[in-house]
Amino acid sequence: MIGQQDVQKVAHLARLTLTPAEEAQFTTQLGAILEYVEQLNELDVTTVEPTTRAIDVSNITRPDQQHPHPNRAQILAGAPDPEGDFFRVPKIMDS
Amino acid sequence: MTTAAPAKTTYEAVIGLETHCQLSTETKIFCPCSTQFGTEPNHNVCPVCMGMPGVLPVLNQKVLEYAVKAGMALNCDIARFSKFDRKQYFYPDLPKNYQISQYDLPIAQNGWLEIELVDELGSATRKTIGITRLHMEEDAGKLVHGGSDRLSGSTFSLADYNRAGVPLCEIVSEPDIRSGQEAAEYAQELRRILRYMGVCDGNMQEGSLRCDVNISVRPVGQEAFGTKVEIKNMNSFNAIQRAIDYEIQRQVEVLESGGTLSQETRLWEEGAQRTISMRSKEGSSDYRYFPEPDLTPIEVPLAQLETWRSQLPELPAQKRHRYETDLELSAYDARILTDDLAVAQYFEATLWAGAPAKQAVNWIMSDITGYLNTEKRSISEIALTPAALAELIALIESSTISSKIAKDLLPKLLSQGGSPKALVEQKGLTQISDSATLTALIDQILAAHPQELEQYRAGKTKLQGFFVGQIMKKTNGRADPKLANQILSKKLKG
Ligand SMILES: [Zn+2]
């Protein structure tokens, strides 16, 4: 069963700021979802391989050939704070 | 009565290395952007490596080939089924907020490599270091911190994503290493192997090869590991060795003085020659790995594995063993010659051209290496071909020229190339080894110096050197020294 502390931890890992009311709400909602999924535990899966893919395809690769992106300026322009050729990002560490 | 000193605890270090190697491909691991080093910031980027929504990464075939081959060269088991996973963390060098890596099913596992430690006397000790795993992953971008030269104190950072998505293989060793020297040797051997295979250029300054060290100490005989410390930021093999030696001493001192060690990451400071504690990344242990849904798993067909295995070159350790057993070279010589594949290939080509191993080793390791060091060149850039070196050695072996003359000719041959035989003929440097010619010449010399001859015969035998000098002067050093001496001795005695 999921507790409010788990929700706080997950919110922190996802860099989300939740109000106490939201924490309580998400604890109930996430708990219900997990409980629903837990029904799967009724099945015996000891002989089933773990699923690592949605479709049964392996070994998709591409040749090592360059195709430079035609519009890198547009990528840079899409950033909230470009500076020259760089992406400027806010302060990383509180000192 | 004597007081017994309390038994002093001796400690041993337990060390493992995590090495990130950039694979030498044209393009990034999951997109067709260039991997070129030193291009202007954010030049080699596209929607895939910038983590735009809706894009689809596709694995570079060459990355898979190189990783599998590296795994084979490190004697690993290649996975029959392997996959990629997302490793989630927030840091601005990572545009997607996750890194595509491999978690529980890496491409290769359970390998080993052999290191060789040669002491001052030239005798070699061999040791096997286990390889836990090798996996493929993407590199992150590069940050330049603004407002300060360090991360703490900077008010903003500038991100360059040219490196983001550059293919890496991470190679994790078993904790089999016990000293700074062994660690440096392990890293060097790993670099040698990867360079022999052409899968990584091993350039530490450009960051193509980066080593992190895990290290703890424990009293000798104790089974359990001590507290593990990670050291980062070493950019030479020498720095790896010194950082480890420093850290072993630091940890032992902490324990001896009754303190406790904390599990932390420390940075090697090259200037101060010490490690310093780095502020720990909060929550960094919770990466919430899950299978990367955008990439298909990898099941390399057996036929493909066999093809790749058949393409593996002779590796450094195999070459060392062969040079020592088949060519009877010393461990020291074998090690120097095989350090750089280009030198080993040059040496082998000289042997193919007919030169005896010992002579080829001497020329390559003394005169040619000396020239390369002064000229700051690599062996592939010199004009003297292996065949020409073999020709030069043959001229000495057949007594056509003396080794003194060969050494005089070398600078010209190294810089301009050409046939040593032709050069010797053109300059008229052929050794005079005809006894009639030498006898006539010596008679002339003795006749021209009656006084010295008289003094010699009166007991001043040191004058033999004077006469040898005269012979060499007259012949421009071309007289066969052994034969000339024989005739001279006979003549002097009268
Ligand atoms: Zn790209």
Coordinates of C-alpha atoms and ligand atoms in Angstrom, one line a residue:
Chain A
M1 CA 0.0 0.0 0.0
I2 CA 1.4 3.4 -1.0
G3 CA 1.7 6.0 1.7
Q4 CA 2.0 9.8 1.7
Q5 CA 5.8 9.6 2.2
D6 CA 6.1 7.5 -1.0
V7 CA 4.2 10.2 -2.9
Q8 CA 6.5 12.9 -1.4
K9 CA 9.5 10.9 -2.6
V10 CA 8.2 10.4 -6.1
A11 CA 7.2 14.1 -6.3
H12 CA 10.7 15.0 -5.3
L13 CA 12.3 12.7 -7.8
A14 CA 10.1 14.2 -10.5
R15 CA 10.9 17.7 -9.2
L16 CA 7.2 18.4 -8.5
T17 CA 6.0 20.7 -5.7
L18 CA 2.8 19.4 -4.2
T19 CA 0.5 21.0 -1.6
P20 CA -0.5 18.8 1.4
A21 CA -4.0 18.5 -0.1
E22 CA -2.6 17.3 -3.5
E23 CA -0.4 14.8 -1.6
A24 CA -3.4 13.3 0.1
Q25 CA -5.4 13.2 -3.2
F26 CA -2.5 11.5 -5.1
T27 CA -1.9 9.1 -2.3
T28 CA -5.6 7.9 -2.7
Q29 CA -5.5 7.9 -6.5
L30 CA -2.1 6.2 -6.9
G31 CA -3.1 3.7 -4.3
A32 CA -6.2 2.8 -6.3
I33 CA -4.2 2.4 -9.5
L34 CA -1.6 0.2 -7.8
E35 CA -4.4 -1.9 -6.2
Y36 CA -5.9 -2.5 -9.6
V37 CA -2.6 -3.6 -11.1
E38 CA -2.0 -5.8 -8.2
Q39 CA -4.8 -8.1 -9.4
L40 CA -2.2 -9.4 -11.8
N41 CA -0.5 -11.1 -8.8
E42 CA -3.3 -13.7 -8.9
L43 CA -1.7 -15.1 -12.1
D44 CA 1.1 -17.7 -11.9
V45 CA 3.8 -16.2 -14.2
T46 CA 6.7 -18.4 -13.1
T47 CA 7.1 -19.8 -16.6
V48 CA 6.6 -16.5 -18.4
E49 CA 9.6 -14.6 -19.7
P50 CA 9.7 -10.9 -18.5
T51 CA 8.4 -8.5 -21.1
T52 CA 11.0 -6.0 -22.3
R53 CA 9.2 -4.8 -25.4
A54 CA 5.8 -4.1 -26.7
I55 CA 6.3 -5.5 -30.2
D56 CA 8.2 -8.7 -31.0
V57 CA 11.1 -7.1 -33.0
S58 CA 14.9 -7.2 -32.3
N59 CA 18.1 -5.8 -33.8
I60 CA 16.9 -2.6 -35.5
T61 CA 20.0 -0.7 -36.3
R62 CA 21.1 2.0 -38.8
P63 CA 24.4 2.4 -40.7
D64 CA 27.0 4.7 -39.3
Q65 CA 26.4 7.5 -41.8
Q66 CA 26.2 11.2 -41.1
H67 CA 23.1 13.3 -41.9
P68 CA 23.6 16.7 -40.2
H69 CA 20.3 18.2 -39.1
P70 CA 19.4 21.0 -41.6
N71 CA 18.1 23.4 -39.1
R72 CA 20.1 23.5 -35.9
A73 CA 19.5 27.3 -35.6
Q74 CA 15.8 26.5 -35.1
I75 CA 16.6 24.1 -32.3
L76 CA 18.6 26.8 -30.5
A77 CA 16.0 29.4 -31.2
G78 CA 13.4 27.2 -29.5
A79 CA 15.2 27.4 -26.2
P80 CA 13.9 29.8 -23.5
D81 CA 17.3 31.4 -23.0
P82 CA 19.9 30.9 -25.8
E83 CA 23.2 32.7 -25.4
G84 CA 25.3 32.8 -28.6
D85 CA 25.8 29.1 -29.6
F86 CA 24.9 27.9 -26.1
F87 CA 21.8 27.1 -24.1
R88 CA 21.9 29.1 -20.9
V89 CA 20.5 27.2 -17.9
P90 CA 19.7 28.5 -14.4
K91 CA 21.9 28.1 -11.4
I92 CA 22.5 24.4 -10.7
M93 CA 23.6 24.3 -7.1
D94 CA 22.6 26.4 -4.1
S95 CA 25.7 27.5 -2.4
Chain B
M1 CA 63.6 -7.1 29.7
T2 CA 62.4 -5.9 26.3
T3 CA 59.0 -4.5 25.6
A4 CA 57.3 -5.9 22.6
A5 CA 55.8 -3.2 20.3
P6 CA 52.1 -3.7 19.7
A7 CA 51.5 -5.6 16.5
K8 CA 50.9 -3.0 13.8
T9 CA 47.8 -3.6 11.6
T10 CA 48.7 -3.9 7.9
Y11 CA 46.1 -2.8 5.4
E12 CA 45.4 -3.8 1.9
A13 CA 43.5 -1.7 -0.7
V14 CA 40.6 -3.1 -2.7
I15 CA 40.2 -1.2 -6.0
G16 CA 37.9 -1.4 -9.0
L17 CA 37.8 0.8 -12.0
E18 CA 34.9 2.1 -14.1
T19 CA 36.1 3.2 -17.5
H20 CA 34.1 5.2 -20.0
C21 CA 35.5 4.8 -23.6
Q22 CA 34.2 6.8 -26.5
L23 CA 33.7 4.5 -29.5
S24 CA 35.3 5.7 -32.7
T25 CA 32.3 6.1 -34.8
E26 CA 31.4 8.8 -37.4
T27 CA 28.0 9.4 -35.9
K28 CA 26.3 9.4 -32.5
I29 CA 24.8 6.3 -30.9
F30 CA 21.1 6.9 -31.7
C31 CA 21.1 9.7 -34.4
P32 CA 23.1 10.6 -37.5
C33 CA 24.8 13.7 -35.9
S34 CA 28.6 13.9 -36.2
T35 CA 30.8 12.9 -33.2
Q36 CA 33.6 15.3 -34.3
F37 CA 35.6 16.7 -31.4
G38 CA 36.2 20.5 -31.2
T39 CA 33.4 21.8 -33.4
E40 CA 31.6 25.0 -32.4
P41 CA 29.1 24.6 -29.5
N42 CA 25.8 22.9 -30.3
H43 CA 26.8 22.3 -33.9
N44 CA 26.3 18.5 -33.9
V45 CA 22.8 18.4 -32.6
C46 CA 19.4 17.2 -33.9
P47 CA 15.9 16.6 -32.5
V48 CA 16.9 13.1 -31.4
C49 CA 19.9 13.9 -29.3
M50 CA 18.2 17.1 -28.0
G51 CA 15.3 15.0 -26.6
M52 CA 12.5 16.6 -28.6
P53 CA 9.1 14.9 -28.2
G54 CA 8.1 12.4 -30.8
V55 CA 11.5 11.4 -32.1
L56 CA 12.7 7.9 -32.4
P57 CA 16.3 6.8 -31.6
V58 CA 17.8 4.1 -33.7
L59 CA 21.0 2.2 -32.7
N60 CA 24.1 2.8 -34.7
Q61 CA 25.2 -0.6 -36.1
K62 CA 28.9 0.3 -35.7
V63 CA 28.4 0.9 -32.0
L64 CA 26.9 -2.5 -31.5
E65 CA 29.8 -4.1 -33.5
Y66 CA 32.5 -2.2 -31.5
A67 CA 30.9 -3.0 -28.2
V68 CA 30.6 -6.7 -29.0
K69 CA 34.2 -6.8 -30.3
A70 CA 35.5 -5.0 -27.2
G71 CA 33.6 -7.5 -25.1
M72 CA 35.2 -10.4 -27.0
A73 CA 38.7 -8.9 -26.7
L74 CA 38.1 -8.7 -22.9
N75 CA 37.1 -12.4 -22.9
C76 CA 33.5 -11.6 -21.9
D77 CA 30.4 -13.7 -22.5
I78 CA 28.3 -11.8 -25.2
A79 CA 24.7 -11.6 -24.2
R80 CA 22.2 -13.7 -26.2
F81 CA 19.6 -11.1 -25.2
S82 CA 20.4 -7.5 -24.3
K83 CA 18.4 -4.3 -24.1
F84 CA 18.6 -0.6 -23.3
D85 CA 17.2 1.1 -20.3
R86 CA 16.5 4.7 -19.2
K87 CA 18.4 6.0 -16.3
Q88 CA 16.5 9.0 -14.9
Y89 CA 18.1 12.0 -13.3
F90 CA 17.9 15.8 -13.6
Y91 CA 21.0 17.6 -14.7
P92 CA 21.3 20.2 -17.4
D93 CA 23.9 18.2 -19.3
L94 CA 21.2 15.7 -20.1
P95 CA 18.5 17.2 -22.5
K96 CA 16.0 14.3 -22.1
N97 CA 16.3 14.1 -18.3
Y98 CA 17.3 10.5 -18.7
Q99 CA 20.3 8.8 -20.1
I100 CA 19.9 5.8 -22.4
S101 CA 22.1 3.1 -20.9
Q102 CA 22.0 -0.6 -20.1
Y103 CA 21.1 -1.8 -16.7
D104 CA 20.4 -5.5 -16.0
L105 CA 21.1 -7.0 -19.4
P106 CA 24.4 -5.5 -20.6
I107 CA 25.9 -6.6 -24.0
A108 CA 28.9 -8.3 -22.3
Q109 CA 29.7 -9.8 -18.9
N110 CA 32.2 -11.9 -17.0
G111 CA 35.5 -11.2 -18.7
W112 CA 39.1 -10.6 -17.8
L113 CA 42.3 -9.0 -19.0
E114 CA 45.9 -9.7 -18.1
I115 CA 48.2 -7.0 -16.8
E116 CA 52.0 -7.2 -16.7
L117 CA 54.1 -5.4 -14.1
V118 CA 57.7 -5.1 -15.0
D119 CA 60.2 -4.2 -12.2
E120 CA 63.5 -2.3 -12.6
L121 CA 65.3 -5.5 -13.3
G122 CA 63.0 -6.2 -16.3
S123 CA 61.3 -9.3 -14.8
A124 CA 57.6 -9.5 -15.3
T125 CA 54.8 -10.4 -13.0
R126 CA 51.4 -11.2 -14.6
K127 CA 48.0 -10.8 -13.0
T128 CA 44.5 -11.3 -14.2
I129 CA 41.9 -8.6 -13.5
G130 CA 38.3 -9.6 -13.8
I131 CA 35.8 -7.6 -16.0
T132 CA 32.4 -7.5 -14.4
R133 CA 30.5 -6.0 -17.4
L134 CA 30.6 -3.9 -20.5
H135 CA 27.7 -1.9 -21.6
M136 CA 26.7 0.7 -24.3
E137 CA 25.4 4.1 -23.4
E138 CA 25.2 7.7 -24.5
D139 CA 27.4 10.5 -23.3
A140 CA 26.0 13.7 -21.8
G141 CA 26.7 17.3 -22.9
K142 CA 29.2 19.7 -21.5
L143 CA 28.5 22.6 -19.2
V144 CA 30.5 25.8 -18.8
H145 CA 29.8 27.4 -15.5
G146 CA 29.3 31.2 -15.5
G147 CA 30.1 33.7 -12.8
S148 CA 32.6 31.3 -11.2
D149 CA 35.2 28.8 -12.3
R150 CA 33.5 26.1 -10.2
L151 CA 30.0 24.8 -10.1
S152 CA 29.4 26.0 -6.5
G153 CA 29.2 29.8 -6.7
S154 CA 28.3 30.0 -10.4
T155 CA 25.1 31.9 -11.1
F156 CA 24.3 30.2 -14.4
S157 CA 25.7 27.6 -16.8
L158 CA 26.0 27.3 -20.5
A159 CA 25.2 23.9 -22.1
D160 CA 26.9 22.5 -25.2
Y161 CA 25.2 19.3 -26.4
N162 CA 27.8 18.3 -29.1
R163 CA 28.8 15.4 -26.8
A164 CA 25.2 14.4 -25.9
G165 CA 24.5 11.1 -27.6
V166 CA 28.2 10.3 -28.4
P167 CA 28.6 6.5 -28.0
L168 CA 30.4 5.2 -25.0
C169 CA 31.1 1.8 -23.6
E170 CA 31.4 1.6 -19.9
I171 CA 33.7 -1.2 -18.7
V172 CA 33.6 -2.1 -15.0
S173 CA 36.4 -4.2 -13.4
E174 CA 36.1 -6.6 -10.5
P175 CA 37.7 -5.3 -7.3
D176 CA 40.8 -7.3 -8.1
I177 CA 43.2 -4.4 -8.1
R178 CA 45.4 -3.8 -5.0
S179 CA 47.7 -0.8 -5.8
G180 CA 47.9 2.4 -7.7
Q181 CA 50.5 0.8 -10.0
E182 CA 48.2 -2.1 -10.8
A183 CA 45.3 0.3 -11.5
A184 CA 47.4 2.4 -13.9
E185 CA 48.6 -0.7 -15.6
Y186 CA 45.0 -2.0 -15.9
A187 CA 43.9 1.3 -17.5
Q188 CA 46.8 1.3 -19.9
E189 CA 46.2 -2.3 -20.9
L190 CA 42.6 -1.6 -21.5
R191 CA 43.5 1.4 -23.6
R192 CA 46.0 -0.7 -25.6
I193 CA 43.4 -3.3 -26.3
L194 CA 40.8 -0.8 -27.5
R195 CA 43.4 1.0 -29.6
Y196 CA 44.6 -2.3 -31.2
M197 CA 41.0 -3.0 -32.2
G198 CA 40.5 0.5 -33.5
V199 CA 37.3 0.9 -31.4
C200 CA 38.5 3.9 -29.3
D201 CA 41.3 6.3 -29.7
G202 CA 42.0 6.4 -26.0
N203 CA 42.7 10.1 -25.9
M204 CA 42.5 11.1 -22.2
Q205 CA 42.9 14.8 -22.8
E206 CA 39.9 14.9 -25.1
G207 CA 37.9 12.7 -22.8
S208 CA 37.8 9.7 -25.0
L209 CA 38.9 7.6 -22.1
R210 CA 37.8 8.4 -18.5
C211 CA 38.5 6.4 -15.4
D212 CA 36.6 6.5 -12.1
V213 CA 38.1 4.6 -9.2
N214 CA 36.3 2.8 -6.4
I215 CA 38.6 2.2 -3.4
S216 CA 38.5 0.9 0.1
V217 CA 41.0 -0.4 2.6
R218 CA 40.8 -3.3 5.0
P219 CA 43.2 -5.1 7.4
V220 CA 45.0 -7.9 5.6
G221 CA 43.1 -11.1 6.2
Q222 CA 39.7 -9.5 6.7
E223 CA 37.0 -10.8 4.3
A224 CA 34.6 -7.9 4.5
F225 CA 35.2 -4.7 2.4
G226 CA 35.9 -1.4 4.1
T227 CA 33.9 1.8 3.3
K228 CA 34.1 2.5 -0.4
V229 CA 35.2 5.9 -1.7
E230 CA 34.9 6.9 -5.4
I231 CA 37.6 9.1 -6.9
K232 CA 37.0 11.1 -10.1
N233 CA 38.8 13.7 -12.3
M234 CA 42.1 11.9 -13.1
N235 CA 43.2 12.6 -16.7
S236 CA 46.3 10.6 -17.0
F237 CA 47.5 7.1 -16.0
N238 CA 50.0 8.8 -13.7
A239 CA 47.3 10.7 -12.0
I240 CA 45.3 7.5 -11.5
Q241 CA 48.3 5.9 -9.7
R242 CA 49.1 9.0 -7.6
A243 CA 45.4 9.6 -6.7
I244 CA 45.1 6.0 -5.5
D245 CA 48.4 6.0 -3.5
Y246 CA 47.3 9.2 -1.9
E247 CA 43.8 7.9 -1.1
I248 CA 45.1 4.6 0.4
Q249 CA 47.4 6.5 2.7
R250 CA 44.6 8.9 3.7
Q251 CA 42.1 6.1 4.5
V252 CA 44.7 4.2 6.5
E253 CA 45.6 7.3 8.5
V254 CA 41.9 8.0 9.2
L255 CA 41.5 4.4 10.5
E256 CA 44.7 4.4 12.5
S257 CA 43.8 7.5 14.3
G258 CA 40.5 5.9 15.3
G259 CA 38.3 7.8 12.8
T260 CA 35.6 6.5 10.5
L261 CA 35.4 6.8 6.7
S262 CA 32.3 8.0 4.9
Q263 CA 31.0 6.7 1.6
E264 CA 31.5 9.6 -0.7
T265 CA 32.9 10.8 -4.0
R266 CA 36.2 12.6 -4.0
L267 CA 37.9 14.7 -6.7
W268 CA 41.6 14.4 -7.5
E269 CA 43.2 17.8 -7.5
E270 CA 46.2 17.6 -9.9
G271 CA 47.7 20.9 -8.7
A272 CA 47.6 20.1 -4.9
Q273 CA 48.2 16.3 -5.5
R274 CA 45.4 15.3 -3.2
T275 CA 41.8 14.2 -3.2
I276 CA 39.0 16.4 -1.8
S277 CA 35.5 15.6 -0.8
M278 CA 32.8 16.5 -3.3
R279 CA 29.4 17.5 -2.2
S280 CA 27.2 14.4 -2.7
K281 CA 24.4 14.5 -5.3
E282 CA 21.2 14.3 -3.5
G283 CA 19.1 11.3 -4.2
S284 CA 21.5 10.2 -6.9
S285 CA 21.1 6.5 -6.1
D286 CA 17.4 6.4 -7.2
Y287 CA 17.7 6.3 -11.0
R288 CA 14.4 4.4 -11.5
Y289 CA 15.8 2.4 -14.5
F290 CA 13.2 1.0 -16.8
P291 CA 13.4 -0.7 -20.2
E292 CA 13.8 1.9 -23.0
P293 CA 10.6 1.5 -25.0
D294 CA 11.9 3.3 -28.1
L295 CA 14.7 0.8 -28.8
T296 CA 14.4 -2.8 -29.7
P297 CA 16.3 -5.5 -27.8
I298 CA 19.5 -6.9 -29.2
E299 CA 19.9 -10.6 -30.1
V300 CA 23.0 -10.8 -32.2
P301 CA 22.8 -13.8 -34.5
L302 CA 25.4 -16.5 -34.0
A303 CA 26.8 -16.1 -37.5
Q304 CA 27.3 -12.4 -37.0
L305 CA 29.1 -13.1 -33.7
E306 CA 31.4 -15.5 -35.5
T307 CA 32.2 -13.0 -38.2
W308 CA 33.0 -10.4 -35.7
R309 CA 35.1 -12.8 -33.6
S310 CA 37.1 -13.7 -36.7
Q311 CA 38.0 -10.1 -37.3
L312 CA 39.7 -9.6 -33.9
P313 CA 43.3 -8.7 -34.3
E314 CA 46.2 -10.2 -32.3
L315 CA 45.9 -8.4 -29.0
P316 CA 48.7 -6.8 -26.9
A317 CA 49.1 -9.6 -24.4
Q318 CA 49.2 -12.2 -27.2
K319 CA 51.8 -10.2 -29.0
R320 CA 53.9 -9.9 -25.8
H321 CA 53.8 -13.6 -25.2
R322 CA 54.7 -14.4 -28.8
Y323 CA 57.6 -12.0 -28.8
E324 CA 58.9 -13.5 -25.5
T325 CA 58.5 -17.1 -26.5
D326 CA 59.0 -17.2 -30.3
L327 CA 61.4 -14.3 -30.7
E328 CA 63.1 -14.7 -27.3
L329 CA 62.8 -11.0 -26.5
S330 CA 63.0 -9.8 -22.9
A331 CA 59.7 -8.9 -21.2
Y332 CA 60.9 -5.3 -21.2
D333 CA 61.5 -5.2 -24.9
A334 CA 58.3 -7.0 -25.7
R335 CA 56.3 -4.6 -23.6
I336 CA 57.9 -1.5 -25.2
L337 CA 57.4 -2.8 -28.8
T338 CA 53.8 -3.7 -28.3
D339 CA 52.7 -0.6 -26.4
D340 CA 51.8 1.1 -29.7
L341 CA 50.4 -1.1 -32.5
A342 CA 52.1 1.0 -35.2
V343 CA 55.5 0.3 -33.6
A344 CA 54.7 -3.4 -33.3
Q345 CA 53.6 -3.5 -37.0
Y346 CA 56.8 -1.7 -38.1
F347 CA 58.9 -4.2 -36.1
E348 CA 57.0 -7.2 -37.6
A349 CA 57.4 -5.8 -41.1
T350 CA 61.1 -5.4 -40.6
L351 CA 61.3 -9.0 -39.6
W352 CA 59.3 -10.0 -42.6
A353 CA 61.8 -8.2 -44.7
G354 CA 64.5 -10.5 -43.3
A355 CA 66.0 -8.7 -40.4
P356 CA 67.0 -10.7 -37.3
A357 CA 64.8 -9.8 -34.3
K358 CA 67.4 -8.7 -31.9
Q359 CA 69.0 -6.2 -34.3
A360 CA 65.6 -4.9 -35.4
V361 CA 64.7 -4.3 -31.7
N362 CA 67.9 -2.5 -31.1
W363 CA 67.5 -0.1 -34.0
I364 CA 63.8 0.6 -33.3
M365 CA 64.1 1.0 -29.6
S366 CA 67.3 3.1 -29.5
D367 CA 68.0 5.2 -32.6
I368 CA 64.6 5.3 -34.2
T369 CA 62.7 5.9 -30.9
G370 CA 65.2 8.6 -30.1
Y371 CA 64.6 10.3 -33.4
L372 CA 60.8 10.0 -32.9
N373 CA 61.0 11.6 -29.5
T374 CA 63.2 14.6 -30.6
E375 CA 61.1 15.2 -33.7
K376 CA 57.8 14.5 -31.9
R377 CA 56.6 12.2 -34.6
S378 CA 55.0 8.8 -34.8
I379 CA 56.6 5.8 -36.4
S380 CA 54.1 5.9 -39.3
E381 CA 55.4 9.3 -40.3
I382 CA 59.1 8.4 -40.9
A383 CA 60.5 8.0 -44.4
L384 CA 62.6 4.9 -43.5
T385 CA 60.4 1.9 -44.5
P386 CA 60.7 -1.4 -42.6
A387 CA 62.2 -3.0 -45.7
A388 CA 64.9 -0.3 -45.8
L389 CA 65.7 -0.8 -42.2
A390 CA 66.1 -4.5 -42.9
E391 CA 68.4 -3.6 -45.8
L392 CA 70.5 -1.4 -43.5
I393 CA 70.8 -4.2 -41.0
A394 CA 71.8 -6.7 -43.7
L395 CA 74.5 -4.3 -44.9
I396 CA 76.0 -4.4 -41.3
E397 CA 75.5 -8.2 -41.0
S398 CA 77.4 -8.8 -44.3
S399 CA 80.2 -6.4 -43.2
T400 CA 79.5 -4.1 -46.1
I401 CA 79.3 -1.2 -43.7
S402 CA 80.3 -0.7 -40.1
S403 CA 77.5 0.0 -37.6
K404 CA 79.2 3.4 -37.0
I405 CA 78.5 4.3 -40.7
A406 CA 75.0 2.9 -40.4
K407 CA 74.3 5.2 -37.5
D408 CA 75.7 8.2 -39.5
L409 CA 73.4 7.4 -42.4
L410 CA 70.3 7.0 -40.3
P411 CA 69.2 10.7 -39.9
K412 CA 69.1 11.1 -43.7
L413 CA 67.3 7.8 -44.2
L414 CA 64.7 8.7 -41.5
S415 CA 64.0 12.1 -43.0
Q416 CA 64.3 11.3 -46.7
G417 CA 63.9 7.6 -47.1
G418 CA 65.4 5.7 -50.0
S419 CA 67.5 2.6 -50.2
P420 CA 70.4 2.3 -47.7
K421 CA 72.3 0.2 -50.2
A422 CA 72.0 2.8 -53.0
L423 CA 73.1 5.5 -50.5
V424 CA 76.1 3.5 -49.4
E425 CA 77.2 3.0 -53.0
Q426 CA 76.6 6.5 -54.0
K427 CA 78.6 7.9 -51.1
G428 CA 81.3 5.3 -51.5
L429 CA 80.9 4.1 -48.0
T430 CA 81.3 0.4 -48.6
Q431 CA 83.6 -1.2 -45.9
I432 CA 87.1 -2.1 -47.1
S433 CA 87.4 -5.7 -46.1
D434 CA 89.9 -6.8 -48.7
S435 CA 93.1 -7.8 -46.9
A436 CA 95.4 -7.0 -49.8
T437 CA 94.1 -3.4 -50.0
L438 CA 94.3 -3.0 -46.2
T439 CA 97.8 -4.4 -46.1
A440 CA 99.1 -2.0 -48.7
L441 CA 97.4 0.9 -46.9
I442 CA 98.9 -0.1 -43.5
D443 CA 102.4 -0.4 -45.1
Q444 CA 102.0 3.1 -46.4
I445 CA 101.0 4.4 -43.0
L446 CA 103.9 2.7 -41.2
A447 CA 106.4 4.0 -43.8
A448 CA 105.0 7.6 -43.2
H449 CA 105.4 7.4 -39.4
P450 CA 108.9 5.8 -38.7
Q451 CA 109.2 7.6 -35.4
E452 CA 106.0 6.3 -33.9
L453 CA 106.8 2.8 -35.2
E454 CA 110.2 2.9 -33.5
Q455 CA 108.6 4.1 -30.2
Y456 CA 106.0 1.3 -30.5
R457 CA 108.6 -1.3 -30.9
A458 CA 110.5 0.1 -28.0
G459 CA 107.5 -0.8 -25.8
K460 CA 105.0 2.1 -26.1
T461 CA 102.2 -0.2 -27.3
K462 CA 99.6 2.4 -26.6
L463 CA 100.5 3.8 -30.0
Q464 CA 98.5 1.1 -31.6
G465 CA 95.5 3.4 -31.2
F466 CA 97.3 6.1 -33.1
F467 CA 97.8 3.8 -36.1
V468 CA 94.2 2.6 -36.0
G469 CA 93.2 6.3 -36.1
Q470 CA 95.4 6.9 -39.1
I471 CA 93.8 3.9 -40.9
M472 CA 90.3 5.2 -40.2
K473 CA 91.3 8.7 -41.3
K474 CA 92.7 7.4 -44.6
T475 CA 89.6 5.3 -45.3
N476 CA 87.0 7.7 -44.0
G477 CA 86.0 5.1 -41.4
R478 CA 85.5 2.5 -44.1
A479 CA 88.1 0.0 -43.0
D480 CA 86.8 -3.3 -41.6
P481 CA 87.9 -2.6 -38.0
K482 CA 88.5 -6.3 -37.0
L483 CA 90.5 -7.1 -40.1
A484 CA 92.5 -3.9 -40.1
N485 CA 93.5 -4.5 -36.4
Q486 CA 94.6 -8.0 -37.2
I487 CA 96.9 -6.9 -40.0
L488 CA 98.1 -3.9 -38.1
S489 CA 99.1 -6.0 -35.0
K490 CA 101.0 -8.4 -37.2
K491 CA 102.9 -5.5 -39.0
L492 CA 103.7 -3.6 -35.8
K493 CA 105.4 -6.7 -34.3
G494 CA 107.6 -6.6 -37.5
Ligands
ZN1 ZN 21.6 14.1 -33.0

